mmCIF file of C-alpha atoms in Angstrom:
data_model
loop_
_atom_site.group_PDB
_atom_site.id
_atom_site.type_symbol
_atom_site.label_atom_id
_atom_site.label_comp_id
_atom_site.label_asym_id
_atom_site.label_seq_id
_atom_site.Cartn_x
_atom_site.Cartn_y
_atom_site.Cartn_z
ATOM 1 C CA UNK Z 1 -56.122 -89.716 60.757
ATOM 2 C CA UNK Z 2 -56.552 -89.723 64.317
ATOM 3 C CA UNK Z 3 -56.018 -86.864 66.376
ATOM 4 C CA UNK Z 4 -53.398 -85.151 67.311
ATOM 5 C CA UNK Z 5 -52.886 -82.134 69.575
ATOM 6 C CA UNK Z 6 -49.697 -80.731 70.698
ATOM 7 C CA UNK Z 7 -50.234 -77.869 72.576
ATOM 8 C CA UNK Z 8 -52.653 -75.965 70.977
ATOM 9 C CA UNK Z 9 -51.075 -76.955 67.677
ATOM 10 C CA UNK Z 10 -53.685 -79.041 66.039
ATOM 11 C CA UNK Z 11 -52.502 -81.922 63.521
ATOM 12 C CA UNK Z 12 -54.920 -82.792 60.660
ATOM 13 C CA UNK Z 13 -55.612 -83.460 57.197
ATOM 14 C CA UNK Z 14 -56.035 -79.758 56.631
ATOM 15 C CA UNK Z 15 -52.606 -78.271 58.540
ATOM 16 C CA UNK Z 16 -49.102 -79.426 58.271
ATOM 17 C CA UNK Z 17 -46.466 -78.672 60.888
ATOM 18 C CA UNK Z 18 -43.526 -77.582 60.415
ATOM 19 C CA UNK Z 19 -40.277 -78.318 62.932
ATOM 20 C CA UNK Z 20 -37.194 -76.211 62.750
ATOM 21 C CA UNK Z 21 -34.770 -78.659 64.124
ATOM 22 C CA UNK Z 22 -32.141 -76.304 66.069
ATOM 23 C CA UNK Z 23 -30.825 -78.834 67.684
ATOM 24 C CA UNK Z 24 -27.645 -77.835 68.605
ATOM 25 C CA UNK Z 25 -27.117 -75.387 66.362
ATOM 26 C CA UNK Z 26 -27.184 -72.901 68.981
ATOM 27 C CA UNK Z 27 -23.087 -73.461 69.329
ATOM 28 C CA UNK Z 28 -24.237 -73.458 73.436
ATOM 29 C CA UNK Z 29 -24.571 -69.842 73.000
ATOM 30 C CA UNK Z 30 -28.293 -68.068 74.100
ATOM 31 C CA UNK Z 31 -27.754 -65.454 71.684
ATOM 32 C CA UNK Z 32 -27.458 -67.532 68.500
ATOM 33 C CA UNK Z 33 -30.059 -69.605 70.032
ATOM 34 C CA UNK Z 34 -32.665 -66.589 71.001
ATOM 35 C CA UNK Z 35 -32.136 -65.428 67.085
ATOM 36 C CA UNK Z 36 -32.525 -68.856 65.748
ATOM 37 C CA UNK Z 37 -36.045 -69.060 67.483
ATOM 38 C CA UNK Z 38 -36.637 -65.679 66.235
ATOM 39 C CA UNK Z 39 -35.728 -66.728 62.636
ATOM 40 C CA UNK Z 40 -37.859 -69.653 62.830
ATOM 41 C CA UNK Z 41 -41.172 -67.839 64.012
ATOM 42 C CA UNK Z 42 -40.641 -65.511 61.436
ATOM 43 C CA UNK Z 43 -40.640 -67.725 58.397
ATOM 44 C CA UNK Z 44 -42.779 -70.231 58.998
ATOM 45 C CA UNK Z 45 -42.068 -72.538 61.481
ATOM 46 C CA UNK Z 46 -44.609 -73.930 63.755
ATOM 47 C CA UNK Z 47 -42.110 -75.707 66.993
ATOM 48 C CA UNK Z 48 -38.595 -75.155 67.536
ATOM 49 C CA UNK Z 49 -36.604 -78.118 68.595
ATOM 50 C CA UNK Z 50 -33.187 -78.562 70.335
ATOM 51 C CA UNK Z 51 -31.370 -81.739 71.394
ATOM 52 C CA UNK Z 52 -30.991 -82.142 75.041
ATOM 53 C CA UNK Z 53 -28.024 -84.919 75.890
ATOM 54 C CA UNK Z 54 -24.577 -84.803 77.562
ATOM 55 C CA UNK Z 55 -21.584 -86.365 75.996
ATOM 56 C CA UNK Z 56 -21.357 -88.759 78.797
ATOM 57 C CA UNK Z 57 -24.690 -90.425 78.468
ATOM 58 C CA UNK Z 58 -25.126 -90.775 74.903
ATOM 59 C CA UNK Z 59 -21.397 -92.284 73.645
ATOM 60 C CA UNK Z 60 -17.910 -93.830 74.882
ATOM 61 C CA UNK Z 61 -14.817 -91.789 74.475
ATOM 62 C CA UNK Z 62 -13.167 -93.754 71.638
ATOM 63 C CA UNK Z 63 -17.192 -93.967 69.137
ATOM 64 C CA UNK Z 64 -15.857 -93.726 65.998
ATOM 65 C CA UNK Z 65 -16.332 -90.165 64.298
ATOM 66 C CA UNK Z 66 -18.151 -89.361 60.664
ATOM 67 C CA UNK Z 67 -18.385 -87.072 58.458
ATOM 68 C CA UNK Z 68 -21.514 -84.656 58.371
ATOM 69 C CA UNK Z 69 -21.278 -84.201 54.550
ATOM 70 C CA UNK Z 70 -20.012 -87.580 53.571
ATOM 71 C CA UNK Z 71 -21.364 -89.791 55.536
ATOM 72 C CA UNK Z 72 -17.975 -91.330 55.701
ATOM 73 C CA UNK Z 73 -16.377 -93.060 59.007
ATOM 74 C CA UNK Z 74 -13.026 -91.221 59.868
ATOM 75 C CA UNK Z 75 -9.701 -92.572 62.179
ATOM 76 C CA UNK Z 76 -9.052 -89.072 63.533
ATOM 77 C CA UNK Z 77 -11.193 -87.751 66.374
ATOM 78 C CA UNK Z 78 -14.354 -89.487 67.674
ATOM 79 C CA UNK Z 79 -18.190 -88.667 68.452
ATOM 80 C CA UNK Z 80 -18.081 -88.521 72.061
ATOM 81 C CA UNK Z 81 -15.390 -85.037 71.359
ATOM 82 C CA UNK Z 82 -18.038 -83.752 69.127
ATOM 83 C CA UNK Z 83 -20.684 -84.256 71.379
ATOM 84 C CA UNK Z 84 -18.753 -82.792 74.265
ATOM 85 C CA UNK Z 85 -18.680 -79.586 72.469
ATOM 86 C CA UNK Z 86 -22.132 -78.278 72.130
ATOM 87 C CA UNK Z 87 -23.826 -80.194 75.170
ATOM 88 C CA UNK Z 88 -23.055 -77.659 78.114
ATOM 89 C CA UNK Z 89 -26.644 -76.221 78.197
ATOM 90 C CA UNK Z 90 -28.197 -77.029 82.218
ATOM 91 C CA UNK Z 91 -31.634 -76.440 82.998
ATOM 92 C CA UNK Z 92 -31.051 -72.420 83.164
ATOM 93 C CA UNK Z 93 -30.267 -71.989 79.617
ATOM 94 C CA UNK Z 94 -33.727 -74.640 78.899
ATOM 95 C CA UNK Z 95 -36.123 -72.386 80.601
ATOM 96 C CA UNK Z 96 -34.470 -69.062 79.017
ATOM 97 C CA UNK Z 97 -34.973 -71.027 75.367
ATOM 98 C CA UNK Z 98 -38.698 -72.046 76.681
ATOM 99 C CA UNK Z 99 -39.267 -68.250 78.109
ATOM 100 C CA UNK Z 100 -37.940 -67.183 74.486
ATOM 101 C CA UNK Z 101 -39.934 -69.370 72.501
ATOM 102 C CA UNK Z 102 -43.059 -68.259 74.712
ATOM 103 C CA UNK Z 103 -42.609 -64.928 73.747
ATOM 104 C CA UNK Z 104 -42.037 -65.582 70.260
ATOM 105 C CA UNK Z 105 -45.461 -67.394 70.208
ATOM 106 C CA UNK Z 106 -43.690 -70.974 68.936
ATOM 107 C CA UNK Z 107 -44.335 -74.265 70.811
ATOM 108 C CA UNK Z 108 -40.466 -75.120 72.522
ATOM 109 C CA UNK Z 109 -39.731 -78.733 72.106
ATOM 110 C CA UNK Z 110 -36.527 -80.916 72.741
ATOM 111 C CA UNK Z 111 -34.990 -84.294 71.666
ATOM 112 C CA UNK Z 112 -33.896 -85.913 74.733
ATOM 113 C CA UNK Z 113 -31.486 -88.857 74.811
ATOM 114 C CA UNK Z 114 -31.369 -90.168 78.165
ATOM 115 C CA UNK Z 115 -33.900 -90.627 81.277
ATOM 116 C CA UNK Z 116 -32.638 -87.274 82.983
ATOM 117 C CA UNK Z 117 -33.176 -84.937 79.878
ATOM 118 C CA UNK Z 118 -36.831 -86.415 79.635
ATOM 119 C CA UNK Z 119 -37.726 -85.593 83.306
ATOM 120 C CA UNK Z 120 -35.913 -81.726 82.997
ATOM 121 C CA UNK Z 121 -37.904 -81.356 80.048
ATOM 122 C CA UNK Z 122 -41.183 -83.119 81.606
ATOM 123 C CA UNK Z 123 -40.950 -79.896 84.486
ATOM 124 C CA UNK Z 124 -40.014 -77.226 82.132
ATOM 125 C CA UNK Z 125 -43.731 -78.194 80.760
ATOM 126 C CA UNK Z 126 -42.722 -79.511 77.071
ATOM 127 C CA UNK Z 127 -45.936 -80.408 75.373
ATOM 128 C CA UNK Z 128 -44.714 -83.228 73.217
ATOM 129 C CA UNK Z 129 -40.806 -85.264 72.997
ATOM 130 C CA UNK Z 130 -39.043 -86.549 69.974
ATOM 131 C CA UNK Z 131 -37.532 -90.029 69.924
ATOM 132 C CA UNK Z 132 -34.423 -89.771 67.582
ATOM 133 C CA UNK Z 133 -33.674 -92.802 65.145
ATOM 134 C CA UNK Z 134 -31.102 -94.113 66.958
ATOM 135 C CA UNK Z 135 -32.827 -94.554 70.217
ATOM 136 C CA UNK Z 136 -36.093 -96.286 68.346
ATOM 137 C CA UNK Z 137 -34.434 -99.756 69.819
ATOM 138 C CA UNK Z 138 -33.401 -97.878 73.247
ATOM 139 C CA UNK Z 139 -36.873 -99.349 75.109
ATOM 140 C CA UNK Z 140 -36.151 -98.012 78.230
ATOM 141 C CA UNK Z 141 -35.759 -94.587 76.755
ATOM 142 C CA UNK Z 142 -38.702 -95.320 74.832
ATOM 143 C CA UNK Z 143 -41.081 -96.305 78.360
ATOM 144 C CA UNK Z 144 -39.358 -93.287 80.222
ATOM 145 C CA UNK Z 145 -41.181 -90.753 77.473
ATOM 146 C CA UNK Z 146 -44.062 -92.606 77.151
ATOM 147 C CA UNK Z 147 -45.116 -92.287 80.619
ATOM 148 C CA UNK Z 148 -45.156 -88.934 80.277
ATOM 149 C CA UNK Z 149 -48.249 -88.944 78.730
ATOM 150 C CA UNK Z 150 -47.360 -86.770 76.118
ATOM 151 C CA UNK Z 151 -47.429 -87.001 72.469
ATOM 152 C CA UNK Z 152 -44.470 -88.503 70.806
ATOM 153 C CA UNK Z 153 -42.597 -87.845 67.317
ATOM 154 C CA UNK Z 154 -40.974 -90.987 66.472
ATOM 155 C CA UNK Z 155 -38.272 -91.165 63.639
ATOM 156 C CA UNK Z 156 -37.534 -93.936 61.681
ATOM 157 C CA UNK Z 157 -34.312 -93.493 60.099
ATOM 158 C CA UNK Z 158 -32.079 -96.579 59.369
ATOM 159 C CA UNK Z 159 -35.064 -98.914 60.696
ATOM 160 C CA UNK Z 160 -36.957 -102.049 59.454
ATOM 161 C CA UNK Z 161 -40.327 -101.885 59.390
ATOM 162 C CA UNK Z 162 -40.291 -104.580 62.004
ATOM 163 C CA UNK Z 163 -37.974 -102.689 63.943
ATOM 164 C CA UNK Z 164 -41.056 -99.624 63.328
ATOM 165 C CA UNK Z 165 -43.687 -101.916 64.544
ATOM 166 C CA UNK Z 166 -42.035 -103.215 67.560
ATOM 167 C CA UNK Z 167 -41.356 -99.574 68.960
ATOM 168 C CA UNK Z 168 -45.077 -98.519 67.999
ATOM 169 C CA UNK Z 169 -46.261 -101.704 70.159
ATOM 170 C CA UNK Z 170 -43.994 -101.118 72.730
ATOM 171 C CA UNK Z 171 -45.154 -97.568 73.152
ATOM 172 C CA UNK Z 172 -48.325 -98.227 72.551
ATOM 173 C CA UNK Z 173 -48.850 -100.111 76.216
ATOM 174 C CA UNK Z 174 -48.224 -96.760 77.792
ATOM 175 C CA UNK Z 175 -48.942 -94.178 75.855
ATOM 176 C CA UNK Z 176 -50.891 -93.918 72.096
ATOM 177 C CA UNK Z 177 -49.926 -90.484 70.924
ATOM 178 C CA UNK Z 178 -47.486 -91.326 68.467
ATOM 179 C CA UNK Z 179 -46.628 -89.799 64.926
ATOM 180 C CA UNK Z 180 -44.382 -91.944 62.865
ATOM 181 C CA UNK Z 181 -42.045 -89.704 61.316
ATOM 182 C CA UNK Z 182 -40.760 -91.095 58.347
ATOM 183 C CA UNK Z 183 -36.627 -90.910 58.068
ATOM 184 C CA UNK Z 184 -33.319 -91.356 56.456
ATOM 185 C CA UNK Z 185 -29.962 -91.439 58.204
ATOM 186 C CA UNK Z 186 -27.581 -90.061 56.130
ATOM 187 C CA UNK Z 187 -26.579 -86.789 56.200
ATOM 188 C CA UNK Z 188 -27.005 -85.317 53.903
ATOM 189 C CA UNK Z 189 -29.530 -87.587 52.267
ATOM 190 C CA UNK Z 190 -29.141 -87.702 48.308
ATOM 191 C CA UNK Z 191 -32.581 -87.611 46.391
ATOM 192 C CA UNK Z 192 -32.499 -91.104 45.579
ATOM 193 C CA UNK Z 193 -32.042 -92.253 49.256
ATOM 194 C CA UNK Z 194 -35.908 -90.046 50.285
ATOM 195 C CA UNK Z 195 -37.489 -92.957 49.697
ATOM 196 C CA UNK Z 196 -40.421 -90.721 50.035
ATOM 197 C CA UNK Z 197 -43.339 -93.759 48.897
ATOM 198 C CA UNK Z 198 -42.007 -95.480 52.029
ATOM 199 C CA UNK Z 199 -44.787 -93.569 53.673
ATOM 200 C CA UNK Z 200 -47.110 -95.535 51.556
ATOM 201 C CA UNK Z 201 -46.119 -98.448 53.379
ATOM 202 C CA UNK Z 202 -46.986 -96.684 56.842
ATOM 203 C CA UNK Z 203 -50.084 -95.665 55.734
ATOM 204 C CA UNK Z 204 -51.055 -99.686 54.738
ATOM 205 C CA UNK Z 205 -49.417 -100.975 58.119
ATOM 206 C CA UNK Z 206 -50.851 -97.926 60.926
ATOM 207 C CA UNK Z 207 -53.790 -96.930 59.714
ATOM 208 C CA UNK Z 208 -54.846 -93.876 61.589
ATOM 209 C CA UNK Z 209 -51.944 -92.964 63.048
ATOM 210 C CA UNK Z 210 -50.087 -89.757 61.982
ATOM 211 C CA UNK Z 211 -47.240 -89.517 59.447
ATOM 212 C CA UNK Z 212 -44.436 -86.761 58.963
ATOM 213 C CA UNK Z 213 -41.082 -86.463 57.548
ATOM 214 C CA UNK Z 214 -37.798 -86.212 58.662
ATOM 215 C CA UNK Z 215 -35.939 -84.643 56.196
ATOM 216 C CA UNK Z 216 -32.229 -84.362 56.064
ATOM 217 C CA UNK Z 217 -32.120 -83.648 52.039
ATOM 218 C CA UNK Z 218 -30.206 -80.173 51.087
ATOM 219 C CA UNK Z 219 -33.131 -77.656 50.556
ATOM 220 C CA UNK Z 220 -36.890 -77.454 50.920
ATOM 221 C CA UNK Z 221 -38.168 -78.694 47.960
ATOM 222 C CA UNK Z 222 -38.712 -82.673 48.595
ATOM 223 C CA UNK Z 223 -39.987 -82.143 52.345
ATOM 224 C CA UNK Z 224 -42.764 -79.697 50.770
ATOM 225 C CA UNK Z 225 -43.670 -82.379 48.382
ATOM 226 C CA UNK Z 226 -43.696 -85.059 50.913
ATOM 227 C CA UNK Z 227 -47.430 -83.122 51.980
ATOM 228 C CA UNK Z 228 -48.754 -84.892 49.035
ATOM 229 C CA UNK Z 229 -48.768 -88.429 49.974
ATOM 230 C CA UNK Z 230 -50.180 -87.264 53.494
ATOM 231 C CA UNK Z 231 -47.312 -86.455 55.523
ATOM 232 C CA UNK Z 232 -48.589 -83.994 58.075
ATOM 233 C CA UNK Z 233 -45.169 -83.036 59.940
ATOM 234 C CA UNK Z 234 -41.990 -81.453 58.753
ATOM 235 C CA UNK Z 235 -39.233 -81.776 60.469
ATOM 236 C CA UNK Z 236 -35.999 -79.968 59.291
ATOM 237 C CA UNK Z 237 -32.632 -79.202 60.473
ATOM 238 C CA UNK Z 238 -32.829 -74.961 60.661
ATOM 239 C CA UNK Z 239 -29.979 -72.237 60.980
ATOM 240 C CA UNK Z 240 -29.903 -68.844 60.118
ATOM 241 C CA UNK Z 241 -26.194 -68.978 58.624
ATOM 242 C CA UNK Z 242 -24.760 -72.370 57.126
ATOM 243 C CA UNK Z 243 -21.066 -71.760 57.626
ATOM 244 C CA UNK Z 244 -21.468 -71.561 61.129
ATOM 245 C CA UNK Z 245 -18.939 -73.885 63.298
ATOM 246 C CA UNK Z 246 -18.709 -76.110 66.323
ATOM 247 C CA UNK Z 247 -22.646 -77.987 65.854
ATOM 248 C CA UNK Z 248 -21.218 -79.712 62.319
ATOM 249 C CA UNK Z 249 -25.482 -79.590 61.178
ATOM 250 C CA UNK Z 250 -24.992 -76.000 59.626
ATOM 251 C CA UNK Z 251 -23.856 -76.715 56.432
ATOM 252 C CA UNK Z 252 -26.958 -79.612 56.255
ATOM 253 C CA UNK Z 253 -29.703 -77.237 57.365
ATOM 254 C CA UNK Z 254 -32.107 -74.971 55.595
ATOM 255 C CA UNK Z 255 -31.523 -71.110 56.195
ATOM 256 C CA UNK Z 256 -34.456 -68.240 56.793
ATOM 257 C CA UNK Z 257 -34.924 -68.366 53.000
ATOM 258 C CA UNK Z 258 -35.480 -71.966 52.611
ATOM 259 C CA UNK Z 259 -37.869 -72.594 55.958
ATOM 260 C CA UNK Z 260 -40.133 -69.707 53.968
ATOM 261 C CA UNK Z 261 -39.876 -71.216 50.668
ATOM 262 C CA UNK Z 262 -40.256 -74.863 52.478
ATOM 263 C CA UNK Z 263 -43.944 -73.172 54.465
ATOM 264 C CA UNK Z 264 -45.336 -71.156 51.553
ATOM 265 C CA UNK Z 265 -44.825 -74.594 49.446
ATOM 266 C CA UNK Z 266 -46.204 -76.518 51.755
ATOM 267 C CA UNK Z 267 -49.343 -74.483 52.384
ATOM 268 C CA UNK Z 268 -49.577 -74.489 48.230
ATOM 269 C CA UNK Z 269 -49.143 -78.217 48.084
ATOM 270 C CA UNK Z 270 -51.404 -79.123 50.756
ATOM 271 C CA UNK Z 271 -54.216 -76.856 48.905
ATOM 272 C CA UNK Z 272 -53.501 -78.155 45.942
ATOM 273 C CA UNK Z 273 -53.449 -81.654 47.172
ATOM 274 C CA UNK Z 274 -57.886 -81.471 47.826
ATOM 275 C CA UNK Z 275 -59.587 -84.096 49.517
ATOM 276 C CA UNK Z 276 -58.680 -87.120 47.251
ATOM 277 C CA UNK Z 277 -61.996 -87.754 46.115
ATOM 278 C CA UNK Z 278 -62.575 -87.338 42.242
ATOM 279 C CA UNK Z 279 -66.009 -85.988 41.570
ATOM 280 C CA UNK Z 280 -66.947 -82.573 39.556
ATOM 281 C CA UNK Z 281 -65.747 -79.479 41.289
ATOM 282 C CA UNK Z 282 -67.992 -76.587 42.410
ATOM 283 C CA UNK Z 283 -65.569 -74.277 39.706
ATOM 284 C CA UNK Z 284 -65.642 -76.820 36.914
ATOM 285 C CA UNK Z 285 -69.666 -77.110 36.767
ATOM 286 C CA UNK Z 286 -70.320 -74.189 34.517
ATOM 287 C CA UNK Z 287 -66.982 -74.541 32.000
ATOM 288 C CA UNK Z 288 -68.360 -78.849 32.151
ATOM 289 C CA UNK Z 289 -71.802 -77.327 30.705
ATOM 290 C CA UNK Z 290 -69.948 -75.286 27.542
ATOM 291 C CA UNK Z 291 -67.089 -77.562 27.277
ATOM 292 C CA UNK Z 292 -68.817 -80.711 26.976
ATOM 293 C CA UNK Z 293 -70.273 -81.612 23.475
ATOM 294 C CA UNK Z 294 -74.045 -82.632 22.771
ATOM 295 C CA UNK Z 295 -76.149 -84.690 19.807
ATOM 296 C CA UNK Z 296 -76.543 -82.056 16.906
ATOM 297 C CA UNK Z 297 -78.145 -82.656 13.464
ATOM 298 C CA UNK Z 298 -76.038 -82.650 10.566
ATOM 299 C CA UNK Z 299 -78.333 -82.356 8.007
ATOM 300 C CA UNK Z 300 -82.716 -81.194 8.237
ATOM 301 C CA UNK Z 301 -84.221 -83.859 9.323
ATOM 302 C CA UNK Z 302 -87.767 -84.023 8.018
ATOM 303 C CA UNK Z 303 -91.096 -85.130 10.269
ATOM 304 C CA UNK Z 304 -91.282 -88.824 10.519
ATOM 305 C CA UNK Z 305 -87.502 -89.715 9.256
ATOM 306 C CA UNK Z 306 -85.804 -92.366 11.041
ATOM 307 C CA UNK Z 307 -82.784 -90.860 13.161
ATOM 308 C CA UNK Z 308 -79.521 -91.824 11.647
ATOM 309 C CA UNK Z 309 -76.192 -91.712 12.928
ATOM 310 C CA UNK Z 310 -74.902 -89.750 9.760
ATOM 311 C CA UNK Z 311 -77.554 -87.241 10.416
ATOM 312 C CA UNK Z 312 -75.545 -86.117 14.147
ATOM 313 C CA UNK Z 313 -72.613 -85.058 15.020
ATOM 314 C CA UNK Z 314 -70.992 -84.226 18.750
ATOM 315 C CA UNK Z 315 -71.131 -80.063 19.078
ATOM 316 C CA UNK Z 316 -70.306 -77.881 22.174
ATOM 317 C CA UNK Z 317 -72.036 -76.984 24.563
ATOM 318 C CA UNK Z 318 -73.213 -79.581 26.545
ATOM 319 C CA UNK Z 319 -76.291 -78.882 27.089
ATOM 320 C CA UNK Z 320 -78.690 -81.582 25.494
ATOM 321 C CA UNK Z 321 -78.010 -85.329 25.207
ATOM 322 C CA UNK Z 322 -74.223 -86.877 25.326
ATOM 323 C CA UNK Z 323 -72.677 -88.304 22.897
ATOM 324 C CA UNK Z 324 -72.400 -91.721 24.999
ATOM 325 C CA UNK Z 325 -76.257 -91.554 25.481
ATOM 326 C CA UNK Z 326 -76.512 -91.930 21.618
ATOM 327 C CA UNK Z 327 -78.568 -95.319 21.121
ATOM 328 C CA UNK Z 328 -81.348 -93.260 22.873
ATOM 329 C CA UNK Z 329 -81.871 -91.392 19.239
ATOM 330 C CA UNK Z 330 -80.982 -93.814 16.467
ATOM 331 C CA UNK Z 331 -83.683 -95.561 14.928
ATOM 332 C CA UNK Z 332 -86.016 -93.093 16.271
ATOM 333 C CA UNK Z 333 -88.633 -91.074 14.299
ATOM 334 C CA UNK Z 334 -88.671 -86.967 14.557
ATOM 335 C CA UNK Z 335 -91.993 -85.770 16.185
ATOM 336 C CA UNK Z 336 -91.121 -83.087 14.103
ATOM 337 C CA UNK Z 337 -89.021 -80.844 11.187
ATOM 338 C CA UNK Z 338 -85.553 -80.355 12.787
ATOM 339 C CA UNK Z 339 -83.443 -77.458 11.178
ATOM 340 C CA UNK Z 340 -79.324 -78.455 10.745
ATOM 341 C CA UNK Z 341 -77.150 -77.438 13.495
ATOM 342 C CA UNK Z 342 -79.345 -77.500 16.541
ATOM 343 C CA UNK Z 343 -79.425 -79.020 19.665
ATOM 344 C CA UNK Z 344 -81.678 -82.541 19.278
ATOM 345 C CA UNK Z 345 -83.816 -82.472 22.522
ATOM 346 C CA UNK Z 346 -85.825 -85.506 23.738
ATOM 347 C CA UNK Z 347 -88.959 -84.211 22.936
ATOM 348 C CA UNK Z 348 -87.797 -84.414 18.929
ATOM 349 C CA UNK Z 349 -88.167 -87.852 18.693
ATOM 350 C CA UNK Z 350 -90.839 -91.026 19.682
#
């Protein structure tokens, strides 16, 4: 993996990140938000991130509406409304959620989605921008970040992979810090829709480059075991109470209890996971020793007698010759008397 700073947050194969994705979740109100950052630091999370966009920018009046929870596309109502509700944060309430974040020790980060939220968050000093799904087409989005110079989180959601590679080139001409963040858009995302080996196929097609997870399953447990096929980012929608109104992500996000679960799993899996190398362990050499079985004789052997394969049997510990190493003894003469049940050592035999 190549790497990859953000801040003084340090991605590698040894440290997985986690994102609590407030996004709007805040409800536009600094005290929900202040104790969502609060909540996040607390239990695990590494960056909080918010969605910076106004309703104008990012959708026409009459965008059809869906449903959070199923997915569905609905007559009444219609995104832009949505939108309109939780998007009256200015620059003020940004630098209170940065000063909050700063004293909270937890990197502040934003999603923005159009050229004006990327420069406000550019002076408020961000240290890295996420490109949602949906704007992985939007080039001129995509060039407005990347000259920023700053390392990018890129999601993938409801992409082809040649959709993937064009962004990644594209990007690539301005800027190179980029982690692929692996994606499905659907909300929420059933089990079977993970896709989770997916990654597998960004690991053969960008070799070096980064890889983390964009999760919008219910609960922790598939985004902790996404650390095991390398993912190195965890991104997750985050509230501190689910039935929450006005942002319609509550009822999709993990809680306090989940983001702790989600980072003490994590941590477990990504220990667990080792370096991917098989060899003999440092904690399995003695065990290896008793455990393993050696040549022993199964009857006397007398001086001179030709070494049969009747006359040994396999026996813990492991100590003298393998079992696989047995043509080395048969047809061999003993130097020597050999008593039943011991140990037949090299120097037994000519």
């Amino acid at each position: 993996m190549k790497p990859f700073k953000v801040g003084k947050l340090k991605i590698d194969d040894n440290k997985c990140i986690i994102i609590a994705e407030v996004g709007v979740n805040h409800n536009c109100n600094l005290k929900i938000a202040r104790k969502l950052i609060g909540e996040a630091k607390k239990n695990g999370a590494d960056i909080v991130k918010f969605q910076t966009y106004k309703a104008e920018k990012l959708s026409i009046k009459e965008s059809p509406q869906f449903k959070i929870l199923s997915g569905k596309i609905v007559k009444k109502g219609a995104l832009f409304n949505s939108y309109k509700k939780v998007d009256k944060f200015e620059i003020k309430e940004y630098k209170f959620l940065k000063k909050i974040c700063d004293k909270y020790k937890i990197q502040f980060m934003s999603t923005p989605f159009d050229k004006e939220a990327v420069d406000m968050l550019d002076s408020l000093g961000v240290k890295a921008f996420k490109v949602a799904s949906c704007d992985i087409t939007n080039f001129p989005l995509l060039k407005q970040i990347a000259k920023k110079n700053k390392p990018i989180f890129l999601s993938t959601g409801a992409s082809h992979m040649k959709e993937v590679q064009n962004a990644v080139s594209f990007i690539s001409r301005f800027n190179k810090k980029i982690c692929l963040m692996h994606c499905t858009m659907s909300y929420p995302t059933k089990p079977k829709d993970v896709n989770l080996l997916a990654i597998n196929d960004f690991k053969k097609k960008f070799k070096g480059i980064p890889l983390g997870l964009s999760d919008h399953s219910l609960g922790h447990e598939i985004a902790a075991a996404s650390v095991l096929l390398g993912v190195r980012v965890i991104e997750k929608h985050f509230t501190y109470d689910k039935n929450l109104k006005i942002s319609a992500d509550h009822p999709i996000s993990i809680n306090s209890i989940e983001l702790k679960k989600l980072r003490k799993n994590v941590d477990l899996y990504l220990e667990a996971g080792g370096n991917g190398e098989k060899k003999v362990l440092n904690c399995e050499k003695e065990l290896r020793k008793i455990a393993r079985r050696s040549l022993v004789t199964n009857k006397f052997i007398k001086k001179g007698e030709i070494i049969k394969e009747s006359s040994l049997i396999p026996k813990r510990p492991g100590t003298g010759i393998p079992p696989n190493q047995i043509a080395l003894i048969l047809g061999k003469r003993a130097k020597k008397n050999i008593l039943k049940d011991k140990i037949i050592k090299r120097k037994d035999f000519i």
